[in-house]
Short mmCIF file of C-alpha atoms in Angstrom, two decimals:
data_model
loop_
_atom_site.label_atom_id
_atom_site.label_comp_id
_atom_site.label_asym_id
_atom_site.label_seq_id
_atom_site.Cartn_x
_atom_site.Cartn_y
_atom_site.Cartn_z
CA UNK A 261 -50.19 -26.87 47.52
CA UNK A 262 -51.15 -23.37 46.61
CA UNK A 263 -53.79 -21.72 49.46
CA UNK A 264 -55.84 -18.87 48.42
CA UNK A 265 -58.78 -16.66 49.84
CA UNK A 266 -60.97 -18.77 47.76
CA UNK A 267 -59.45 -22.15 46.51
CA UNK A 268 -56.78 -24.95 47.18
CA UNK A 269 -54.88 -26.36 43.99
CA UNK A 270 -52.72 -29.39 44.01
CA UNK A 271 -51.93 -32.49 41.50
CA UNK A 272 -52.30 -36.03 42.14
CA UNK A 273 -51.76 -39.08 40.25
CA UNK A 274 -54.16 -41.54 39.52
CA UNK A 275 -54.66 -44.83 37.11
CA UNK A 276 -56.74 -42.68 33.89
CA UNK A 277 -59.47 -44.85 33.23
CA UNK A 278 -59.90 -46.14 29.61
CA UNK A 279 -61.98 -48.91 28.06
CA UNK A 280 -63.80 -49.06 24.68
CA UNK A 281 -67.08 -49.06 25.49
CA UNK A 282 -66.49 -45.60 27.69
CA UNK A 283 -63.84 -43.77 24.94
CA UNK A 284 -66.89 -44.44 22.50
CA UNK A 285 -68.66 -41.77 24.29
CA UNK A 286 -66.03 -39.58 25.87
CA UNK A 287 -63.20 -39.56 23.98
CA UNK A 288 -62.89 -35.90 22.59
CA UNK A 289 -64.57 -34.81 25.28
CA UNK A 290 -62.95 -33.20 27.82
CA UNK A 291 -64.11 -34.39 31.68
CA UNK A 292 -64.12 -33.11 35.16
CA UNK A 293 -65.06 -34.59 38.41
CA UNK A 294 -67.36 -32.41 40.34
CA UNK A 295 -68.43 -32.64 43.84
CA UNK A 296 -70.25 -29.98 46.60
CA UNK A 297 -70.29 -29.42 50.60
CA UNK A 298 -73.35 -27.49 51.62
CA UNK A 299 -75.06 -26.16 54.69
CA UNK A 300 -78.04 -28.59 53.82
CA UNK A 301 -79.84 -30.60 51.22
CA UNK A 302 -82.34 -27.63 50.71
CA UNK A 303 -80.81 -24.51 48.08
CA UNK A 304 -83.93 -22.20 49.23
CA UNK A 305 -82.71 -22.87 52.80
CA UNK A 306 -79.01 -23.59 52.41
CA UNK A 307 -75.55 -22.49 51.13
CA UNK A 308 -73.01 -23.61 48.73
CA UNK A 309 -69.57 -23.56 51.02
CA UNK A 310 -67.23 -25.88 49.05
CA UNK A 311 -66.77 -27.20 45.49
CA UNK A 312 -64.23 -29.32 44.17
CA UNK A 313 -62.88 -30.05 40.72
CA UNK A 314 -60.59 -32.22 38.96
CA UNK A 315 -59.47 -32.55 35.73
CA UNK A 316 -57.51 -35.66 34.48
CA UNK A 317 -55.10 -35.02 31.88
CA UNK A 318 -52.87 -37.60 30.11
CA UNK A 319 -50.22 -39.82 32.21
CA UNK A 320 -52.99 -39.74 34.86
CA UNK A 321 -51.96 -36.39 36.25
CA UNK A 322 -55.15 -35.40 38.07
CA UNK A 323 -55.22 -31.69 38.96
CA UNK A 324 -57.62 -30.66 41.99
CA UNK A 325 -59.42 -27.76 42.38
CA UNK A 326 -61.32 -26.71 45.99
CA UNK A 327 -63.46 -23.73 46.25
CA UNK A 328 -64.42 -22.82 49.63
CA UNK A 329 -66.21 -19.55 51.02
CA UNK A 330 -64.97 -18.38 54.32
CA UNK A 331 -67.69 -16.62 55.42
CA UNK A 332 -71.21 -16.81 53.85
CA UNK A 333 -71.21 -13.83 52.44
CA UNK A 334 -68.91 -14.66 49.55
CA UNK A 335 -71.20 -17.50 48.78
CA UNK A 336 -72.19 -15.16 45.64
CA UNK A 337 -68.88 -14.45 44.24
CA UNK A 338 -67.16 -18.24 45.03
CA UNK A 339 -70.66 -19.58 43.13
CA UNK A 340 -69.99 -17.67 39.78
CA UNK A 341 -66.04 -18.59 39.86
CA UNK A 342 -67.34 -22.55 40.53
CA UNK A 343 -70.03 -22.88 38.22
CA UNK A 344 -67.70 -20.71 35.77
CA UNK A 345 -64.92 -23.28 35.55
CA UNK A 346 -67.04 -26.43 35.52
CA UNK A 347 -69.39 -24.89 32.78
CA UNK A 348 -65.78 -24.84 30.37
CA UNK A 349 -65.62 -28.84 30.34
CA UNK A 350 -67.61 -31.11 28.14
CA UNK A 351 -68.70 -33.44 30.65
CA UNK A 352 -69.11 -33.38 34.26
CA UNK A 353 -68.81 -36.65 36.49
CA UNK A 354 -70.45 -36.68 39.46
CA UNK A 355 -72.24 -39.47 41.75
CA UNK A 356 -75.94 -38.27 42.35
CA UNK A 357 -74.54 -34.97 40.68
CA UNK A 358 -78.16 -34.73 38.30
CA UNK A 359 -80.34 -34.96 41.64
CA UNK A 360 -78.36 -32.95 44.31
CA UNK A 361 -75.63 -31.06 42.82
CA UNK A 362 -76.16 -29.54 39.66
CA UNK A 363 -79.53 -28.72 40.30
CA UNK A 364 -78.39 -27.45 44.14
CA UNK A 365 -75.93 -25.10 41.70
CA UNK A 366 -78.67 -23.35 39.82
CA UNK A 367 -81.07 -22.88 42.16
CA UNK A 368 -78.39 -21.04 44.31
CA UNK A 369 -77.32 -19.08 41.50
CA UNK A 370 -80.74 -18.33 40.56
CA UNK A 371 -81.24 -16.98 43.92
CA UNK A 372 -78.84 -14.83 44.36
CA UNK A 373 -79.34 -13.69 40.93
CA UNK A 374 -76.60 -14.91 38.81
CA UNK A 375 -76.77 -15.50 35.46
CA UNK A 376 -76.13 -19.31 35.47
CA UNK A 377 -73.60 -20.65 32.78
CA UNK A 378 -75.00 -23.71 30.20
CA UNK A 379 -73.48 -26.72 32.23
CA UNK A 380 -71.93 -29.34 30.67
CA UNK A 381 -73.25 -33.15 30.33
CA UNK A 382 -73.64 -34.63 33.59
CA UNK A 383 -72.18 -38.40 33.81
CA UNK A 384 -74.07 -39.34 37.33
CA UNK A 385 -72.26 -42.48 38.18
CA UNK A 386 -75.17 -43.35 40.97
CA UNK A 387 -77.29 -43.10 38.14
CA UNK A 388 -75.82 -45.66 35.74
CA UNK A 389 -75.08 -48.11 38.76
CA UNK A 390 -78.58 -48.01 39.79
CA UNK A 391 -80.55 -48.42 36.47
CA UNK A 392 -78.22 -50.10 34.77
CA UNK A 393 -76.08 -53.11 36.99
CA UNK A 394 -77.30 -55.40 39.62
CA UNK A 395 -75.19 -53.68 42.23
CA UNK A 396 -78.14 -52.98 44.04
CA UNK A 397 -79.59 -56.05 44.74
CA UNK A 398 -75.44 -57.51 46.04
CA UNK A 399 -74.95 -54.54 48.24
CA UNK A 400 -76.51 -53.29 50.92
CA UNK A 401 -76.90 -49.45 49.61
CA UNK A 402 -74.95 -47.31 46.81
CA UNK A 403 -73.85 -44.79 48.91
CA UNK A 404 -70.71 -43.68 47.28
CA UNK A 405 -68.60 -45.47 50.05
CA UNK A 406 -70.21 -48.49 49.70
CA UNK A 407 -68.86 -48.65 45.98
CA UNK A 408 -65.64 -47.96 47.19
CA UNK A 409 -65.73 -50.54 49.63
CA UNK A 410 -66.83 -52.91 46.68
CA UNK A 411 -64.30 -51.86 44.41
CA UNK A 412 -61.31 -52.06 47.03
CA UNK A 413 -60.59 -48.08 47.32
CA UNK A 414 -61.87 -48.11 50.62
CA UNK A 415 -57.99 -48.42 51.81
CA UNK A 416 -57.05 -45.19 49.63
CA UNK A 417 -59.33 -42.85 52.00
CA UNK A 418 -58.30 -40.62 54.74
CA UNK A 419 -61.07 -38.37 55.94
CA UNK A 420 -63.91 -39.88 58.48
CA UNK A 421 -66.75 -37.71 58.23
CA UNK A 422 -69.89 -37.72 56.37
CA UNK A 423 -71.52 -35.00 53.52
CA UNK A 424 -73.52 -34.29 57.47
CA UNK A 425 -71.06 -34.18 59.31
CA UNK A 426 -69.11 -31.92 57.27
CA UNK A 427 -72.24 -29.43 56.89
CA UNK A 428 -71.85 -29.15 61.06
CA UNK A 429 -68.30 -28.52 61.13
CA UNK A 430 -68.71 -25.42 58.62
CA UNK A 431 -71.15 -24.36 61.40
CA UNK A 432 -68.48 -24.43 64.12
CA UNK A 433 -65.62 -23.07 61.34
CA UNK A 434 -67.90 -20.05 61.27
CA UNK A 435 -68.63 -19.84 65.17
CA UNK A 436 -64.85 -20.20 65.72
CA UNK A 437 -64.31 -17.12 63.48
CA UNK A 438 -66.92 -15.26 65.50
CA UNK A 439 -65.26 -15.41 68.50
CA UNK A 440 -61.58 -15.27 67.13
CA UNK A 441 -60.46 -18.65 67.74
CA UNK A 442 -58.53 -20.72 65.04
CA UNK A 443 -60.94 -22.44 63.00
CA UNK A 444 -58.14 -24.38 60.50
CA UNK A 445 -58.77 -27.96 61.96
CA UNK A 446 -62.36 -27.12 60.88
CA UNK A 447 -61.63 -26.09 57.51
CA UNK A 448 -59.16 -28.55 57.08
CA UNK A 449 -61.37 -31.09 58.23
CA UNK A 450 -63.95 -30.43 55.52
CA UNK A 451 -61.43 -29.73 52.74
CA UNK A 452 -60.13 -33.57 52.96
CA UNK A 453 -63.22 -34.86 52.96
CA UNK A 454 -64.19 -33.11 49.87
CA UNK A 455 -61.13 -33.82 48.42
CA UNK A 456 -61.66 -37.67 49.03
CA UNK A 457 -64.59 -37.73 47.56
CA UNK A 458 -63.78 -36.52 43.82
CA UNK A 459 -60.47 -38.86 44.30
CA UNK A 460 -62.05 -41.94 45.03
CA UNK A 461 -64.71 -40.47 42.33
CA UNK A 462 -62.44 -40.40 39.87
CA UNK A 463 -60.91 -43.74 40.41
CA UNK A 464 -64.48 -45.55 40.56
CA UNK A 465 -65.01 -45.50 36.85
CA UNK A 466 -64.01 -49.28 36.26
CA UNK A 467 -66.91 -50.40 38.06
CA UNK A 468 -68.05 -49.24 34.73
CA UNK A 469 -67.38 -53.29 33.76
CA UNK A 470 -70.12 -54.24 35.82
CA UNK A 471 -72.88 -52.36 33.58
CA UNK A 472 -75.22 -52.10 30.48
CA UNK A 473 -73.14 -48.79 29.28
CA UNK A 474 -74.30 -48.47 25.91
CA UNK A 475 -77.99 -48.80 27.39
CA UNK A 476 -77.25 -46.49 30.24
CA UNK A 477 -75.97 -44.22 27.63
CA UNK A 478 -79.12 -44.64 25.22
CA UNK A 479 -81.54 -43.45 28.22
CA UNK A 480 -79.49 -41.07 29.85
CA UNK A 481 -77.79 -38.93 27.33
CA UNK A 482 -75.16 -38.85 24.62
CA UNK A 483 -72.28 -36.17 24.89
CA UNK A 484 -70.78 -34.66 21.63
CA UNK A 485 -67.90 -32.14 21.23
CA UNK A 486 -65.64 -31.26 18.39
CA UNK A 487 -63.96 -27.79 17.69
CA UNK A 488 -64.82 -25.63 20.81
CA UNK A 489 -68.77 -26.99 19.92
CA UNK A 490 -70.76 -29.67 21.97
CA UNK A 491 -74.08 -30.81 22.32
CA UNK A 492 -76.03 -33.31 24.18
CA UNK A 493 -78.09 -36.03 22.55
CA UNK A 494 -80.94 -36.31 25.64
CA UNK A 495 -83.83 -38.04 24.07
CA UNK A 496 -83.07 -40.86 22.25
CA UNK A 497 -86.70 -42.82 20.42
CA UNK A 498 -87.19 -45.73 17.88
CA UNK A 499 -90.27 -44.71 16.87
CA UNK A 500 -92.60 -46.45 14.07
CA UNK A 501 -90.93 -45.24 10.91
CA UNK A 502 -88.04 -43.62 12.30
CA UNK A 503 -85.31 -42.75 14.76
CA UNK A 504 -85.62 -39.33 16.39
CA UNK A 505 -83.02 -37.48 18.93
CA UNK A 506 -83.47 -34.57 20.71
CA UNK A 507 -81.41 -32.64 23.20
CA UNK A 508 -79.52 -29.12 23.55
CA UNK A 509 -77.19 -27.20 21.73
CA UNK A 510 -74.42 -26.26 25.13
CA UNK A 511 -71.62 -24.50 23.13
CA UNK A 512 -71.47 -22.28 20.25
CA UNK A 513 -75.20 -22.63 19.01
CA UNK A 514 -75.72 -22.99 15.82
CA UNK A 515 -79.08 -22.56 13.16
CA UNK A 516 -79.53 -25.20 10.81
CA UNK A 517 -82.81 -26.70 8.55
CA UNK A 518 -82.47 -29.68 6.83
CA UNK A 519 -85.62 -31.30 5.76
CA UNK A 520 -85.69 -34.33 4.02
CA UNK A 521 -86.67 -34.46 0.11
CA UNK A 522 -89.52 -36.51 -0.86
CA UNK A 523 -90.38 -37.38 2.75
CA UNK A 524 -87.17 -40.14 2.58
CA UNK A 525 -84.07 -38.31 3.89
CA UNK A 526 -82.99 -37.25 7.64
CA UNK A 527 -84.45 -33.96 8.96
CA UNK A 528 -82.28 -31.47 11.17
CA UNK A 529 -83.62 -28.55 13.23
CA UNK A 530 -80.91 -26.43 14.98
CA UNK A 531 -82.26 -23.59 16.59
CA UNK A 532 -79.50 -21.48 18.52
CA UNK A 533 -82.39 -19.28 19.96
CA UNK A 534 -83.41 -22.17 22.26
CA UNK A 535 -80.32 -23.91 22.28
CA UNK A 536 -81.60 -27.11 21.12
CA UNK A 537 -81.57 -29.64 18.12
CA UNK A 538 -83.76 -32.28 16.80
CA UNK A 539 -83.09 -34.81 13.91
CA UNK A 540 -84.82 -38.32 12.83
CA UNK A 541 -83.82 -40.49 10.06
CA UNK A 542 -86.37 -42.79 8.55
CA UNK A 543 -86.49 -46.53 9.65
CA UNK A 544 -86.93 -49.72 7.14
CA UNK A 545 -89.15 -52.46 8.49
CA UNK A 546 -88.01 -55.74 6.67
CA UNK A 547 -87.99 -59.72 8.17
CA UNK A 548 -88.12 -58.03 12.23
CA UNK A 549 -85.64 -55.75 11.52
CA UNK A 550 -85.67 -51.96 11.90
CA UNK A 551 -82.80 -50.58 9.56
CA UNK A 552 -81.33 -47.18 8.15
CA UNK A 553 -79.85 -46.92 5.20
CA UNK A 554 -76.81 -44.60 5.71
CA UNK A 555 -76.08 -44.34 1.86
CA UNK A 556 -78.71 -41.82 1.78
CA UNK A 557 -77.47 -38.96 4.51
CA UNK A 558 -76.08 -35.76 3.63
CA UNK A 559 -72.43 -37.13 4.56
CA UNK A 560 -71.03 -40.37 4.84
CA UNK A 561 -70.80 -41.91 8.19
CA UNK A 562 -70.00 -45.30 6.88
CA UNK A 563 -66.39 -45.21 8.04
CA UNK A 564 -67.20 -44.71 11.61
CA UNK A 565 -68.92 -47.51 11.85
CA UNK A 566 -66.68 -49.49 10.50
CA UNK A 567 -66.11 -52.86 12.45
CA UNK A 568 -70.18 -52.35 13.74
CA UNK A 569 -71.67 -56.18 13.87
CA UNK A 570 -75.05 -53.84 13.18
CA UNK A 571 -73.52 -52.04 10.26
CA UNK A 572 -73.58 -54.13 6.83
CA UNK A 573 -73.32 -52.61 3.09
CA UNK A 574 -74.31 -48.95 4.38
CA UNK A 575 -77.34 -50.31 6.41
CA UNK A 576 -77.59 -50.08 10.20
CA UNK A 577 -79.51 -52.83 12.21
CA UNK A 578 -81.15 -50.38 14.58
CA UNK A 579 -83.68 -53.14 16.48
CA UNK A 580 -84.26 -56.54 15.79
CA UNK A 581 -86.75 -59.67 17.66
CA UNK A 582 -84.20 -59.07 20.74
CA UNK A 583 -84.63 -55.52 21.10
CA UNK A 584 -82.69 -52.21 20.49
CA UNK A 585 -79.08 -52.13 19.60
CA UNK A 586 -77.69 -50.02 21.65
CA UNK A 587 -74.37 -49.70 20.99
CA UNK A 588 -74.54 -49.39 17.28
CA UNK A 589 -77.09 -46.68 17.28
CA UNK A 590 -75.48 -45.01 20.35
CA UNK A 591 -72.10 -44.97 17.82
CA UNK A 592 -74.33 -44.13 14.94
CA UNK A 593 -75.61 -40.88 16.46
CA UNK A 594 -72.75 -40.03 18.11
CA UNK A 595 -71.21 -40.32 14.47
CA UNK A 596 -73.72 -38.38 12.50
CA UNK A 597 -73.81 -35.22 15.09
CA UNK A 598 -69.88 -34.95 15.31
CA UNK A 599 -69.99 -34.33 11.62
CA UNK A 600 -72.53 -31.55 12.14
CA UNK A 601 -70.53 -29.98 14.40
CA UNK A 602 -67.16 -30.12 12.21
CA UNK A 603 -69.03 -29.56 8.55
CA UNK A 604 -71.81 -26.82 10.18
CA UNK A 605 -70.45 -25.05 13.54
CA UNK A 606 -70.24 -21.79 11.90
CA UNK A 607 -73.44 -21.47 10.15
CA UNK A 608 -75.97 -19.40 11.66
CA UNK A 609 -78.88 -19.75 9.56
CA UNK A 610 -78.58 -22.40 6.21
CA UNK A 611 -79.53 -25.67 4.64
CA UNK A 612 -78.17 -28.84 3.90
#
């Protein structure tokens, strides 16, 4: 372990998770686990103190990264180092992260007038439990240690305090300093607790098995990344005559028009000004079915689909009498904006 003014590193090991519904949408991607101490729940009010991250790498090598200010006064500069290293990854999981702290980030860094880095997709675990299993109605809350407890981790942590708890002791750590006594147990104190929670964190993600993922995924937001370039698909709508998707463009923007000839074809609208991206592809009404014909995009995304139960012939089943089909479409989109990003990353203004 490696202790600095501002940060702790060390490397763990940990099962990697892996399953095929989740490498549909991360695989390529690469992930961190994020997770904040603060001085309270309000960013107008309250200070960032303590940040962790950890990347997983292959073999299940999970290196940890704490951030902690030691006085508040280099809340400013700890802030831009944080929010600097978790912007470079191409998906962030947290648990409550797109409520609390993500949003907690920004409005800090907006108030002490930093200019706040594009962050990456947010994977809120709490969120996709809570929507999208029945965990809710077996246990008694979702508190993040109640999931634990669940999933049999419970045994694996060490600290006993709580996100409150912890906010007090930076109190005293600072008191302590005041008066020039030794405020390590303090610090220490709230540094295994944070620490425990992006562990356990990142050994949570099989409770993954107990939910809709591919719907989750639909409604919360689909992350793409190829070449240095990602996006995020955020708004995903089978609409009347077609399927649209909207979201933002988070690394190395790009301009792109496509419109489609004769009213049939996809349209695509990149616009690197606003970072963001729209496209739709036309929808086929025939017997209850709601279907795209994939033989007539600008590139072939037949071959990813490949093995589909939706996909047929170069037609995709995108609803039928049962409702949407998630997966399929989820893949389908996923599909069709990878191969913008590989065939179109470096235009800046063309047409397809």
């Amino acid at each position: 372990m490696v202790v600095g003014t501002y940060y702790v590193e060390e490397v763990h090991s940990v099962d990697k998770y892996e399953s095929k519904a989740f490498d549909l949408y991360f695989s390529g991607c690469t992930l961190c686990v994020l997770d904040i101490e603060t001085t309270g729940l309000a960013p107008e009010t309250s200070h960032f103190v303590l940040g962790s991250l950890i990347e997983i790498k292959a073999g299940g090598e999970a290196h940890l990264k704490q951030y902690f200010a030691e006085g508040i006064a280099e809340e400013r500069q700890l802030l831009a180092e944080y929010m600097g290293e978790a912007s470079g990854y191409d998906v962030l999981l947290t648990y409550n992260g797109r409520r609390f702290d993500v949003p907690f980030l920004a409005s800090r860094a907006c108030g002490l007038d930093l200019d706040c880095p594009d962050m990456p997709y947010n994977f809120d675990l709490y969120q996709v439990l809570n929507g999208y299993t029945a965990l809710r109605k077996l246990l008694p809350n979702l508190q993040q240690k109640t999931v634990e407890d669940f999933m049999g981790l419970w045994p694996y942590r060490k600290d006993t305090i709580t996100g409150r708890e912890s906010a007090m002791l930076y109190q005293k750590y600072l008191y302590l300093k005041e008066i020039y006594e030794d405020p390590a147990e303090c610090m220490a104190l709230m540094l295994l607790h944070n620490k425990d929670d992006v562990l356990q964190l990142s050994k949570l993600l099989p409770v993954l098995e107990k939910a809709d993922l591919h719907k989750a995924m639909h409604n919360l937001g689909i992350p793409i990344a190829s070449n240095g370039a990602s996006l995020t698909a955020e708004k995903i709508r089978l609409e009347k005559n077609c399927l649209s998707v909207s979201g933002k463009q988070v690394k190395k923007p790009m301009d792109l028009v496509s419109y489609g000839q004769g009213g049939g074809d996809c349209t695509i609208r990149f616009e690197k000004k606003r970072s963001a991206f729209e496209v739709s592809f036309p929808l086929q009404k025939k017997s209850g079915l709601a279907i795209i014909d994939l033989r007539e995009l600008p590139f072939d995304v037949c071959g990813s689909m490949e093995g589909s139960p939706g996909c047929d012939s170069g037609y995709l089943v995108a609803s039928d009498s049962h409702g949407v089909n998630y997966r399929d479409v989820n893949s389908f989109i996923k599909a069709f904006l990878t191969n913008i990003l590989q065939n179109y990353q470096d235009s800046r203004e063309g047409s397809v």
